Amino acid sequence: MIINHPLLGPRDAAEFTYLGDAALIHRPDWAAPDALPQFTDYGYLRDNPAGLHRELWFHEGGDRSWLVVTRDTTTHEITSVELARDVARREGRST
Amino acid sequence: MRYSGLRVIKEALTGHKGWGAAWRDPDPQPAYDYVIIGGGGHGLATAYYLAKIYGQKRIAVLEKGWIGGGNVGRNTTIIRSNYLLDGSEPFYEFSLKLWEGLEQDLNYNAMVSQRGILNLIHSDAQRDAFIRRGNAMILNGADADLLTTAQIKERYPFLNTDNARFPIKGGLAQHRGGTVRHDAVAWGYARAADKLGVDIIQNCEVTGFLIEDGVCKGVETSRGTIKAGKVASCVAGSSSRVMAKAGMRLPIESHVLQAFVSEGLKPVLPGVITFGAGHFYCSQSDKGGLVFGGDIDGYNSYAQRGNLPVVEDVCEGGMAIFPMLGRARLLRMWGGIMDMSMDGSPIIDRTHIERLYFNGGWCYGGFKATPASGYVYAHLLAKDEPHPTAIAYRFDRFNRGLMIDEKGMGNQPNLH
């Protein structure tokens, strides 16, 4: 697989490590009354879809940026690559 | 028909016209007591033990494609019970004991071959860890044998014991481990289950569950609605897809694991060797091919094929420890979909939906578990309580902090 890094251009996927579902960007609020079940879901349950999957890749052998890669898990085709920082800001995760 | 040597001779003399089909091809009935989703090794074994040991009737196994077309036909055929933790070792040892009597039980030649498995040691720390593991195995009634480098050299003269990075300092052997003809396991269970009246229904995809007031009453399939007293999912890499139809999210990610086989060679490799530090393991099939593999690719996948970096990694590991591998040509490579769980251990449990049961999360180790998985799942289905060797494989172990994490990796499925 080739991941088209938004800053560095096309890079071999072997340069990256994989964390998982990009929903992990949205860590639950530790102070919420139902924080415990929320963190259980966050830590242990996954959608695991067959088809398009937004996922977090870390450019460990490169610029050490986190990316959100949209990839089809049935074909490995990558349709979109964004900096995780941009995604997190857009989705209100951080400023 | 009972298979025997005498039968082979008789059929040879009569033109092999009397064999017949090994199992029926029935149409689905409108209702069963038990519907098992997934006609792989685990599903077929579940149906077999449900009928044989627990005396249940009206059982169907539903398979989307053809039986044995999934992971039971795509693995590297190794059986062993060299686990460490209390939640796991009794279960896997139970499985190994079932393998030992499997062929007589099923009246089917599954080519169970206890040629031994050897885990290589490269450092003092690893030796300590393996001694601990060996002791845990012995405490649970399994066999374990710590070998010296000299013993290993004698038995496996082709191994590179002086690799600069990973010199071989010994090994933990389980002589009762070995290999099994994987397809024959599916066929043997199918034939034996069919004989006990189990309906094996192929080309029958489950498209939904009939759930009323929190009770599962059957399944919708591509061949119509089938009502059921109890519904049991047993679909390994497709677990999340199937259970999503019941509205469930699972502690599972599906990942691709690649496997490789070389051209056929004369016997060169007695037993199974694992080079864990180099992400490589190898055995030789009875046809002569060197069957080997390594790590999962590491990203979610349902593609049943992987990518080249892992191919390179596996072959590098192989060449490092096992230089003669370089003289063999690679014949085939393929991928299977692993139901990687959050702690590297399986789940065999009821769900929060009444009469709906789940078996999955086998990671890349489901094949060796096939007999015990079927046995304990049948126990759960028939008695509604877990089998004594499988009490730890619960759904709620994640929120209760009772993970069974053999490798100590935490909730990162691609590291197990």
Short mmCIF file of C-alpha atoms in Angstrom, two decimals:
data_model
loop_
_atom_site.label_atom_id
_atom_site.label_comp_id
_atom_site.label_asym_id
_atom_site.label_seq_id
_atom_site.Cartn_x
_atom_site.Cartn_y
_atom_site.Cartn_z
CA MET A 1 0.00 0.00 0.00
CA ILE A 2 1.12 3.55 -0.75
CA ILE A 3 -0.12 6.26 1.58
CA ASN A 4 -0.26 9.68 -0.05
CA HIS A 5 1.04 11.79 2.84
CA PRO A 6 -0.45 15.32 2.72
CA LEU A 7 2.97 16.92 3.39
CA LEU A 8 5.47 14.39 2.02
CA GLY A 9 3.68 12.83 -0.94
CA PRO A 10 3.41 9.10 -1.65
CA ARG A 11 5.09 6.95 1.02
CA ASP A 12 5.34 3.18 1.52
CA ALA A 13 2.88 1.98 4.17
CA ALA A 14 5.78 0.09 5.78
CA GLU A 15 7.05 3.44 7.10
CA PHE A 16 3.92 3.72 9.24
CA THR A 17 2.51 2.00 12.27
CA TYR A 18 -1.20 1.42 12.63
CA LEU A 19 -3.33 2.33 15.62
CA GLY A 20 -6.90 1.64 14.48
CA ASP A 21 -10.28 3.29 14.02
CA ALA A 22 -10.06 7.10 13.71
CA ALA A 23 -12.99 7.32 16.13
CA LEU A 24 -10.26 6.98 18.78
CA ILE A 25 -9.64 10.71 18.26
CA HIS A 26 -12.79 11.28 20.28
CA ARG A 27 -11.73 10.26 23.77
CA PRO A 28 -14.67 10.38 26.20
CA ASP A 29 -14.93 13.03 28.90
CA TRP A 30 -13.37 11.57 32.05
CA ALA A 31 -15.66 13.72 34.21
CA ALA A 32 -18.93 12.55 32.63
CA PRO A 33 -21.24 10.67 35.01
CA ASP A 34 -21.16 7.62 32.72
CA ALA A 35 -17.42 7.87 32.02
CA LEU A 36 -16.78 4.23 32.96
CA PRO A 37 -19.04 2.58 30.37
CA GLN A 38 -17.96 5.21 27.84
CA PHE A 39 -14.29 4.38 28.37
CA THR A 40 -15.04 0.65 28.20
CA ASP A 41 -16.61 1.16 24.78
CA TYR A 42 -13.78 3.47 23.74
CA GLY A 43 -11.09 1.07 24.86
CA TYR A 44 -12.54 -2.22 23.76
CA LEU A 45 -15.37 -2.04 21.20
CA ARG A 46 -14.84 -1.42 17.49
CA ASP A 47 -17.10 -1.04 14.45
CA ASN A 48 -14.66 -3.14 12.36
CA PRO A 49 -16.50 -2.53 9.06
CA ALA A 50 -15.98 -4.37 5.78
CA GLY A 51 -15.69 -1.44 3.40
CA LEU A 52 -14.63 2.15 4.00
CA HIS A 53 -12.73 2.59 7.24
CA ARG A 54 -11.26 5.81 8.67
CA GLU A 55 -8.15 4.90 10.57
CA LEU A 56 -5.15 6.35 12.38
CA TRP A 57 -1.68 5.77 10.96
CA PHE A 58 1.52 7.12 12.56
CA HIS A 59 4.45 8.03 10.32
CA GLU A 60 7.01 6.46 12.62
CA GLY A 61 9.68 6.08 9.96
CA GLY A 62 9.16 9.60 8.67
CA ASP A 63 7.92 12.92 10.02
CA ARG A 64 6.13 11.32 13.00
CA SER A 65 2.82 12.87 12.10
CA TRP A 66 -0.51 11.18 12.76
CA LEU A 67 -2.72 10.71 9.71
CA VAL A 68 -6.37 9.84 9.19
CA VAL A 69 -6.45 7.44 6.24
CA THR A 70 -9.74 6.43 4.61
CA ARG A 71 -9.23 2.94 3.22
CA ASP A 72 -11.47 0.18 1.91
CA THR A 73 -10.86 -2.90 4.08
CA THR A 74 -12.09 -5.20 1.33
CA THR A 75 -9.69 -3.92 -1.36
CA HIS A 76 -7.02 -1.92 0.57
CA GLU A 77 -7.72 1.04 -1.75
CA ILE A 78 -6.96 4.37 -0.08
CA THR A 79 -9.29 7.21 -1.02
CA SER A 80 -8.32 10.01 1.34
CA VAL A 81 -5.39 10.97 3.59
CA GLU A 82 -5.50 13.90 6.01
CA LEU A 83 -3.41 15.10 8.91
CA ALA A 84 -5.08 13.83 12.09
CA ARG A 85 -4.57 17.29 13.57
CA ASP A 86 -6.76 18.86 10.88
CA VAL A 87 -9.45 16.21 11.36
CA ALA A 88 -9.41 16.61 15.15
CA ARG A 89 -9.73 20.39 14.89
CA ARG A 90 -12.50 20.18 12.32
CA GLU A 91 -14.42 17.76 14.52
CA GLY A 92 -14.04 19.97 17.56
CA ARG A 93 -11.63 17.71 19.38
CA SER A 94 -8.96 20.39 20.02
CA THR A 95 -8.16 23.98 19.07
CA MET B 1 -20.73 -45.97 5.57
CA ARG B 2 -17.83 -46.72 7.89
CA TYR B 3 -14.39 -46.01 6.44
CA SER B 4 -11.78 -48.71 6.94
CA GLY B 5 -8.85 -50.40 5.24
CA LEU B 6 -11.13 -53.24 4.25
CA ARG B 7 -13.52 -50.76 2.63
CA VAL B 8 -10.66 -49.25 0.60
CA ILE B 9 -9.78 -52.69 -0.74
CA LYS B 10 -13.41 -53.49 -1.52
CA GLU B 11 -13.92 -50.20 -3.31
CA ALA B 12 -10.67 -50.63 -5.22
CA LEU B 13 -11.94 -53.96 -6.54
CA THR B 14 -15.34 -52.55 -7.54
CA GLY B 15 -14.18 -49.40 -9.35
CA HIS B 16 -14.70 -46.99 -6.42
CA LYS B 17 -18.39 -46.76 -7.26
CA GLY B 18 -19.74 -47.27 -3.76
CA TRP B 19 -18.31 -44.33 -1.84
CA GLY B 20 -21.22 -41.91 -2.23
CA ALA B 21 -21.35 -38.40 -0.83
CA ALA B 22 -19.76 -37.87 2.58
CA TRP B 23 -22.65 -35.67 3.71
CA ARG B 24 -26.14 -34.78 2.50
CA ASP B 25 -27.09 -31.49 0.84
CA PRO B 26 -30.45 -30.76 2.52
CA ASP B 27 -32.75 -27.78 2.01
CA PRO B 28 -33.27 -25.74 5.15
CA GLN B 29 -36.21 -26.71 7.39
CA PRO B 30 -38.47 -23.88 8.63
CA ALA B 31 -37.29 -24.38 12.23
CA TYR B 32 -34.52 -25.98 14.26
CA ASP B 33 -33.62 -26.27 17.94
CA TYR B 34 -30.13 -24.98 17.17
CA VAL B 35 -28.91 -22.87 14.27
CA ILE B 36 -25.13 -22.54 14.06
CA ILE B 37 -23.91 -19.76 11.79
CA GLY B 38 -20.66 -20.64 10.06
CA GLY B 39 -19.65 -23.94 8.47
CA GLY B 40 -15.98 -23.75 9.35
CA GLY B 41 -14.09 -26.08 11.64
CA HIS B 42 -15.51 -24.56 14.81
CA GLY B 43 -19.12 -24.47 13.62
CA LEU B 44 -19.05 -28.05 12.33
CA ALA B 45 -17.32 -29.26 15.50
CA THR B 46 -19.96 -27.48 17.58
CA ALA B 47 -22.75 -29.24 15.69
CA TYR B 48 -20.99 -32.58 16.01
CA TYR B 49 -20.44 -32.40 19.78
CA LEU B 50 -23.90 -30.93 20.34
CA ALA B 51 -25.37 -34.04 18.73
CA LYS B 52 -22.80 -36.60 19.92
CA ILE B 53 -21.95 -35.56 23.48
CA TYR B 54 -24.96 -33.50 24.49
CA GLY B 55 -27.58 -35.59 22.66
CA GLN B 56 -29.32 -32.62 21.03
CA LYS B 57 -31.42 -32.90 17.89
CA ARG B 58 -32.70 -30.62 15.12
CA ILE B 59 -29.39 -28.86 14.50
CA ALA B 60 -28.46 -26.87 11.39
CA VAL B 61 -25.15 -25.39 10.31
CA LEU B 62 -25.57 -22.45 7.92
CA GLU B 63 -22.65 -21.61 5.66
CA LYS B 64 -22.51 -18.62 3.33
CA GLY B 65 -20.20 -20.34 0.83
CA TRP B 66 -18.96 -23.92 1.05
CA ILE B 67 -17.93 -25.65 4.25
CA GLY B 68 -14.26 -25.39 5.10
CA GLY B 69 -13.77 -22.49 2.66
CA GLY B 70 -12.69 -20.02 5.32
CA ASN B 71 -9.90 -20.12 7.84
CA VAL B 72 -10.01 -23.87 8.42
CA GLY B 73 -8.86 -24.20 4.82
CA ARG B 74 -6.36 -21.32 4.96
CA ASN B 75 -4.27 -21.88 8.09
CA THR B 76 -0.85 -23.44 8.65
CA THR B 77 -2.28 -26.55 10.35
CA ILE B 78 -0.37 -26.43 13.64
CA ILE B 79 -1.71 -27.94 16.86
CA ARG B 80 -0.16 -27.25 20.27
CA SER B 81 -1.10 -26.35 23.82
CA ASN B 82 1.90 -24.24 24.88
CA TYR B 83 0.04 -21.41 26.62
CA LEU B 84 0.89 -19.71 29.88
CA LEU B 85 -2.20 -18.29 31.54
CA ASP B 86 -4.73 -20.15 33.67
CA GLY B 87 -7.58 -18.88 31.53
CA SER B 88 -6.10 -20.49 28.42
CA GLU B 89 -3.87 -23.47 29.08
CA PRO B 90 -6.53 -25.91 30.38
CA PHE B 91 -8.66 -25.13 27.33
CA TYR B 92 -5.87 -25.66 24.79
CA GLU B 93 -4.69 -28.83 26.54
CA PHE B 94 -8.28 -30.11 26.40
CA SER B 95 -8.15 -29.37 22.68
CA LEU B 96 -4.87 -31.23 22.18
CA LYS B 97 -6.29 -34.26 23.98
CA LEU B 98 -9.33 -34.18 21.69
CA TRP B 99 -7.00 -34.02 18.65
CA GLU B 100 -5.27 -37.15 19.93
CA GLY B 101 -8.47 -39.17 19.69
CA LEU B 102 -10.11 -37.28 16.85
CA GLU B 103 -9.64 -39.66 13.95
CA GLN B 104 -11.01 -42.69 15.82
CA ASP B 105 -13.88 -40.57 17.11
CA LEU B 106 -14.81 -39.25 13.66
CA ASN B 107 -13.81 -42.36 11.69
CA TYR B 108 -11.94 -40.02 9.37
CA ASN B 109 -8.25 -39.73 8.52
CA ALA B 110 -7.36 -36.15 9.47
CA MET B 111 -3.62 -36.97 9.35
CA VAL B 112 -3.05 -35.86 12.94
CA SER B 113 0.72 -35.97 13.24
CA GLN B 114 2.31 -35.29 16.63
CA ARG B 115 5.69 -34.43 15.19
CA GLY B 116 6.44 -31.88 17.91
CA ILE B 117 6.76 -28.13 18.08
CA LEU B 118 9.86 -26.20 19.15
CA ASN B 119 9.95 -22.54 20.28
CA LEU B 120 13.47 -21.16 19.97
CA ILE B 121 15.21 -19.28 22.80
CA HIS B 122 17.79 -16.54 22.14
CA SER B 123 18.47 -14.90 25.50
CA ASP B 124 18.51 -15.54 29.24
CA ALA B 125 15.34 -13.52 29.73
CA GLN B 126 13.55 -15.52 27.08
CA ARG B 127 14.76 -18.77 28.65
CA ASP B 128 13.31 -17.65 32.02
CA ALA B 129 10.00 -16.81 30.35
CA PHE B 130 9.89 -20.15 28.53
CA ILE B 131 10.76 -22.12 31.68
CA ARG B 132 7.83 -20.39 33.37
CA ARG B 133 5.60 -21.23 30.43
CA GLY B 134 6.79 -24.84 30.42
CA ASN B 135 6.03 -25.17 34.11
CA ALA B 136 2.56 -23.70 33.59
CA MET B 137 1.98 -26.24 30.84
CA ILE B 138 3.12 -29.16 33.02
CA LEU B 139 0.94 -27.94 35.90
CA ASN B 140 -2.03 -28.13 33.55
CA GLY B 141 -1.28 -31.65 32.43
CA ALA B 142 0.47 -30.79 29.15
CA ASP B 143 3.99 -31.81 28.20
CA ALA B 144 6.94 -29.41 27.94
CA ASP B 145 10.63 -30.10 27.46
CA LEU B 146 13.47 -27.60 27.67
CA LEU B 147 16.08 -28.43 25.03
CA THR B 148 19.73 -27.36 24.98
CA THR B 149 21.42 -25.93 21.90
CA ALA B 150 23.28 -29.23 21.45
CA GLN B 151 20.01 -31.19 21.44
CA ILE B 152 18.53 -28.76 18.94
CA LYS B 153 21.60 -29.00 16.68
CA GLU B 154 21.36 -32.76 16.69
CA ARG B 155 17.71 -32.78 15.74
CA TYR B 156 17.73 -29.77 13.36
CA PRO B 157 21.26 -29.58 11.89
CA PHE B 158 20.18 -27.03 9.28
CA LEU B 159 19.31 -24.30 11.80
CA ASN B 160 21.67 -21.35 12.01
CA THR B 161 22.48 -21.48 15.74
CA ASP B 162 25.10 -18.73 15.49
CA ASN B 163 23.03 -15.90 14.06
CA ALA B 164 24.72 -12.71 15.31
CA ARG B 165 21.54 -11.06 16.51
CA PHE B 166 19.54 -14.14 17.55
CA PRO B 167 21.91 -17.00 18.47
CA ILE B 168 19.93 -20.10 19.46
CA LYS B 169 20.39 -20.66 23.20
CA GLY B 170 17.92 -23.51 23.57
CA GLY B 171 14.26 -24.16 23.00
CA LEU B 172 10.99 -25.13 24.59
CA ALA B 173 9.59 -28.23 22.94
CA GLN B 174 6.13 -29.71 23.14
CA HIS B 175 6.52 -33.17 21.66
CA ARG B 176 2.76 -33.80 21.56
CA GLY B 177 2.23 -30.76 19.32
CA GLY B 178 2.28 -31.15 15.56
CA THR B 179 0.22 -30.72 12.43
CA VAL B 180 -3.13 -31.88 11.06
CA ARG B 181 -4.52 -32.02 7.54
CA HIS B 182 -6.71 -28.93 7.92
CA ASP B 183 -9.35 -29.53 5.22
CA ALA B 184 -9.88 -33.06 6.53
CA VAL B 185 -10.86 -31.59 9.89
CA ALA B 186 -13.77 -29.72 8.32
CA TRP B 187 -14.75 -32.71 6.20
CA GLY B 188 -14.41 -35.18 9.04
CA TYR B 189 -16.59 -33.13 11.38
CA ALA B 190 -19.10 -32.47 8.59
CA ARG B 191 -19.42 -36.15 7.75
CA ALA B 192 -19.70 -37.20 11.39
CA ALA B 193 -22.21 -34.47 12.22
CA ASP B 194 -24.28 -35.24 9.13
CA LYS B 195 -24.42 -38.88 10.19
CA LEU B 196 -25.93 -37.77 13.50
CA GLY B 197 -28.67 -35.90 11.64
CA VAL B 198 -27.19 -32.39 11.53
CA ASP B 199 -28.33 -30.43 8.46
CA ILE B 200 -25.33 -28.77 6.81
CA ILE B 201 -26.76 -26.05 4.60
CA GLN B 202 -24.29 -24.44 2.22
CA ASN B 203 -24.75 -21.33 0.08
CA CYS B 204 -27.00 -19.97 2.81
CA GLU B 205 -25.99 -16.51 3.99
CA VAL B 206 -27.43 -15.06 7.18
CA THR B 207 -28.82 -11.63 6.35
CA GLY B 208 -30.42 -10.77 9.68
CA PHE B 209 -31.63 -11.94 13.07
CA LEU B 210 -35.22 -12.31 14.26
CA ILE B 211 -35.12 -10.51 17.58
CA GLU B 212 -38.31 -9.87 19.58
CA ASP B 213 -38.23 -8.22 23.00
CA GLY B 214 -34.56 -8.98 23.47
CA VAL B 215 -34.96 -12.64 22.52
CA CYS B 216 -33.44 -14.13 19.37
CA LYS B 217 -35.95 -16.38 17.66
CA GLY B 218 -34.18 -17.23 14.44
CA VAL B 219 -32.37 -15.87 11.42
CA GLU B 220 -33.18 -14.40 8.04
CA THR B 221 -31.12 -16.02 5.32
CA SER B 222 -30.63 -15.91 1.57
CA ARG B 223 -32.67 -19.14 1.55
CA GLY B 224 -35.55 -17.87 3.66
CA THR B 225 -36.44 -17.42 7.30
CA ILE B 226 -35.27 -20.10 9.72
CA LYS B 227 -36.67 -20.15 13.25
CA ALA B 228 -34.46 -21.44 16.00
CA GLY B 229 -34.53 -22.26 19.67
CA LYS B 230 -30.98 -21.00 19.97
CA VAL B 231 -28.74 -19.20 17.49
CA ALA B 232 -24.97 -19.57 17.70
CA SER B 233 -22.57 -17.38 15.74
CA CYS B 234 -19.25 -18.98 14.88
CA VAL B 235 -17.81 -17.02 11.98
CA ALA B 236 -14.27 -16.00 13.02
CA GLY B 237 -13.08 -13.12 10.79
CA SER B 238 -16.64 -12.18 9.85
CA SER B 239 -17.79 -11.92 13.49
CA SER B 240 -18.21 -8.14 13.49
CA ARG B 241 -20.17 -8.21 10.22
CA VAL B 242 -22.58 -10.87 11.40
CA MET B 243 -23.08 -9.57 14.93
CA ALA B 244 -23.63 -6.03 13.61
CA LYS B 245 -26.87 -7.42 12.16
CA ALA B 246 -27.92 -8.02 15.78
CA GLY B 247 -26.85 -4.49 16.67
CA MET B 248 -23.72 -5.57 18.52
CA ARG B 249 -20.23 -4.05 18.48
CA LEU B 250 -17.47 -6.47 19.41
CA PRO B 251 -14.05 -6.25 21.06
CA ILE B 252 -12.63 -7.50 17.76
CA GLU B 253 -10.79 -6.14 14.72
CA SER B 254 -10.43 -8.21 11.55
CA HIS B 255 -6.86 -8.40 10.27
CA VAL B 256 -5.14 -10.24 7.44
CA LEU B 257 -2.56 -12.93 8.14
CA GLN B 258 -0.50 -14.28 5.27
CA ALA B 259 0.82 -17.81 4.87
CA PHE B 260 3.26 -19.34 2.42
CA VAL B 261 4.18 -22.73 1.01
CA SER B 262 7.27 -23.71 -0.94
CA GLU B 263 7.55 -26.25 -3.73
CA GLY B 264 7.49 -29.86 -2.56
CA LEU B 265 10.77 -31.11 -1.11
CA LYS B 266 12.00 -34.40 0.30
CA PRO B 267 11.57 -34.62 4.10
CA VAL B 268 13.91 -32.04 5.60
CA LEU B 269 12.04 -30.59 8.56
CA PRO B 270 10.88 -32.92 11.33
CA GLY B 271 8.29 -31.00 13.32
CA VAL B 272 7.30 -27.39 13.68
CA ILE B 273 9.86 -24.68 14.50
CA THR B 274 8.89 -21.21 15.68
CA PHE B 275 11.36 -18.35 15.61
CA GLY B 276 9.22 -15.87 17.52
CA ALA B 277 11.92 -13.25 17.84
CA GLY B 278 12.21 -13.15 14.04
CA HIS B 279 8.46 -13.39 13.36
CA PHE B 280 8.76 -16.69 11.53
CA TYR B 281 7.58 -20.27 11.92
CA CYS B 282 7.78 -23.27 9.63
CA SER B 283 6.78 -26.88 9.22
CA GLN B 284 6.79 -29.33 6.34
CA SER B 285 3.57 -30.75 4.98
CA ASP B 286 3.20 -34.41 4.13
CA LYS B 287 3.21 -33.37 0.45
CA GLY B 288 6.68 -31.91 1.05
CA GLY B 289 5.99 -28.18 0.91
CA LEU B 290 7.55 -26.01 3.58
CA VAL B 291 4.57 -24.25 5.17
CA PHE B 292 5.53 -21.00 6.86
CA GLY B 293 4.31 -17.66 8.08
CA GLY B 294 4.90 -14.79 10.44
CA ASP B 295 3.07 -11.75 11.72
CA ILE B 296 -0.27 -10.33 10.69
CA ASP B 297 -0.04 -7.37 8.30
CA GLY B 298 -1.28 -5.11 11.08
CA TYR B 299 -4.22 -3.16 9.63
CA ASN B 300 -7.94 -3.93 9.44
CA SER B 301 -8.67 -6.04 6.40
CA TYR B 302 -11.31 -8.32 4.94
CA ALA B 303 -9.39 -8.80 1.68
CA GLN B 304 -7.96 -12.33 2.27
CA ARG B 305 -4.68 -11.10 0.81
CA GLY B 306 -1.86 -9.05 2.25
CA ASN B 307 0.92 -6.75 1.13
CA LEU B 308 4.58 -7.17 0.25
CA PRO B 309 6.33 -5.66 3.33
CA VAL B 310 5.18 -8.60 5.46
CA VAL B 311 6.20 -11.07 2.75
CA GLU B 312 9.69 -9.58 2.89
CA ASP B 313 9.71 -9.59 6.70
CA VAL B 314 8.67 -13.25 6.91
CA CYS B 315 11.22 -14.35 4.31
CA GLU B 316 14.00 -12.37 6.01
CA GLY B 317 13.18 -14.05 9.31
CA GLY B 318 13.21 -17.42 7.60
CA MET B 319 16.54 -16.82 5.89
CA ALA B 320 18.13 -15.64 9.13
CA ILE B 321 17.48 -18.81 11.08
CA PHE B 322 16.89 -21.34 8.38
CA PRO B 323 19.27 -20.48 5.50
CA MET B 324 18.41 -23.52 3.40
CA LEU B 325 15.00 -21.95 2.82
CA GLY B 326 16.69 -19.77 0.18
CA ARG B 327 17.14 -22.82 -2.05
CA ALA B 328 13.42 -23.50 -2.18
CA ARG B 329 11.05 -21.64 -4.46
CA LEU B 330 7.86 -20.13 -3.11
CA LEU B 331 4.90 -21.94 -4.61
CA ARG B 332 1.87 -20.21 -3.15
CA MET B 333 0.93 -17.50 -0.70
CA TRP B 334 -2.46 -16.46 0.58
CA GLY B 335 -4.23 -14.56 3.32
CA GLY B 336 -6.94 -15.26 5.85
CA ILE B 337 -9.05 -12.95 7.97
CA MET B 338 -8.23 -13.10 11.67
CA ASP B 339 -10.75 -12.09 14.33
CA MET B 340 -8.19 -10.28 16.49
CA SER B 341 -9.60 -9.67 19.94
CA MET B 342 -8.61 -6.95 22.38
CA ASP B 343 -6.56 -9.24 24.63
CA GLY B 344 -5.53 -11.94 22.16
CA SER B 345 -7.92 -14.52 23.62
CA PRO B 346 -11.26 -15.81 22.35
CA ILE B 347 -14.81 -15.18 23.53
CA ILE B 348 -17.26 -18.06 23.99
CA ASP B 349 -20.29 -16.67 25.73
CA ARG B 350 -23.94 -15.73 25.78
CA THR B 351 -24.75 -12.27 24.45
CA HIS B 352 -27.04 -9.69 26.03
CA ILE B 353 -29.68 -10.91 23.56
CA GLU B 354 -31.33 -13.99 24.96
CA ARG B 355 -30.78 -17.24 23.02
CA LEU B 356 -28.08 -15.65 20.88
CA TYR B 357 -24.58 -17.00 21.51
CA PHE B 358 -21.17 -15.97 20.31
CA ASN B 359 -17.90 -17.76 19.60
CA GLY B 360 -15.04 -15.73 18.11
CA GLY B 361 -11.96 -13.63 18.70
CA TRP B 362 -9.58 -16.50 17.87
CA CYS B 363 -6.87 -14.21 16.52
CA TYR B 364 -4.46 -16.32 14.42
CA GLY B 365 -4.82 -19.35 16.73
CA GLY B 366 -8.21 -20.80 15.97
CA PHE B 367 -7.21 -23.96 14.14
CA LYS B 368 -5.57 -25.74 17.08
CA ALA B 369 -8.63 -24.88 19.17
CA THR B 370 -11.14 -26.42 16.75
CA PRO B 371 -12.14 -29.56 18.72
CA ALA B 372 -12.28 -27.85 22.13
CA SER B 373 -13.98 -24.76 20.71
CA GLY B 374 -16.73 -26.95 19.30
CA TYR B 375 -16.96 -29.02 22.46
CA VAL B 376 -17.20 -26.14 24.93
CA TYR B 377 -19.52 -24.13 22.67
CA ALA B 378 -21.82 -27.16 22.46
CA HIS B 379 -21.66 -27.37 26.26
CA LEU B 380 -22.64 -23.71 26.57
CA LEU B 381 -25.49 -24.09 24.08
CA ALA B 382 -26.88 -27.26 25.62
CA LYS B 383 -26.52 -26.38 29.31
CA ASP B 384 -26.48 -22.57 29.28
CA GLU B 385 -23.38 -22.58 31.46
CA PRO B 386 -19.73 -22.50 30.42
CA HIS B 387 -17.61 -25.61 30.17
CA PRO B 388 -15.06 -25.75 33.03
CA THR B 389 -12.14 -25.11 30.65
CA ALA B 390 -13.76 -22.03 29.11
CA ILE B 391 -15.09 -20.07 32.07
CA ALA B 392 -12.69 -17.18 31.45
CA TYR B 393 -13.76 -16.53 27.84
CA ARG B 394 -16.52 -14.09 28.76
CA PHE B 395 -17.63 -10.88 27.07
CA ASP B 396 -17.57 -8.94 30.32
CA ARG B 397 -13.92 -9.64 31.06
CA PHE B 398 -13.02 -6.38 29.32
CA ASN B 399 -15.06 -4.08 31.54
CA ARG B 400 -14.19 -6.12 34.62
CA GLY B 401 -10.45 -5.93 33.99
CA LEU B 402 -10.04 -9.71 33.67
CA MET B 403 -8.15 -9.76 30.38
CA ILE B 404 -6.40 -12.97 29.27
CA ASP B 405 -3.44 -11.28 27.63
CA GLU B 406 -0.78 -13.95 26.92
CA LYS B 407 1.58 -11.43 25.34
CA GLY B 408 0.87 -8.53 27.69
CA MET B 409 0.17 -6.12 24.84
CA GLY B 410 -2.98 -4.41 26.09
CA ASN B 411 -6.01 -3.51 23.99
CA GLN B 412 -4.16 -3.26 20.68
CA PRO B 413 -5.39 -6.12 18.49
CA ASN B 414 -2.63 -5.88 15.88
CA LEU B 415 0.05 -6.53 18.52
CA HIS B 416 -1.33 -9.83 19.82
#
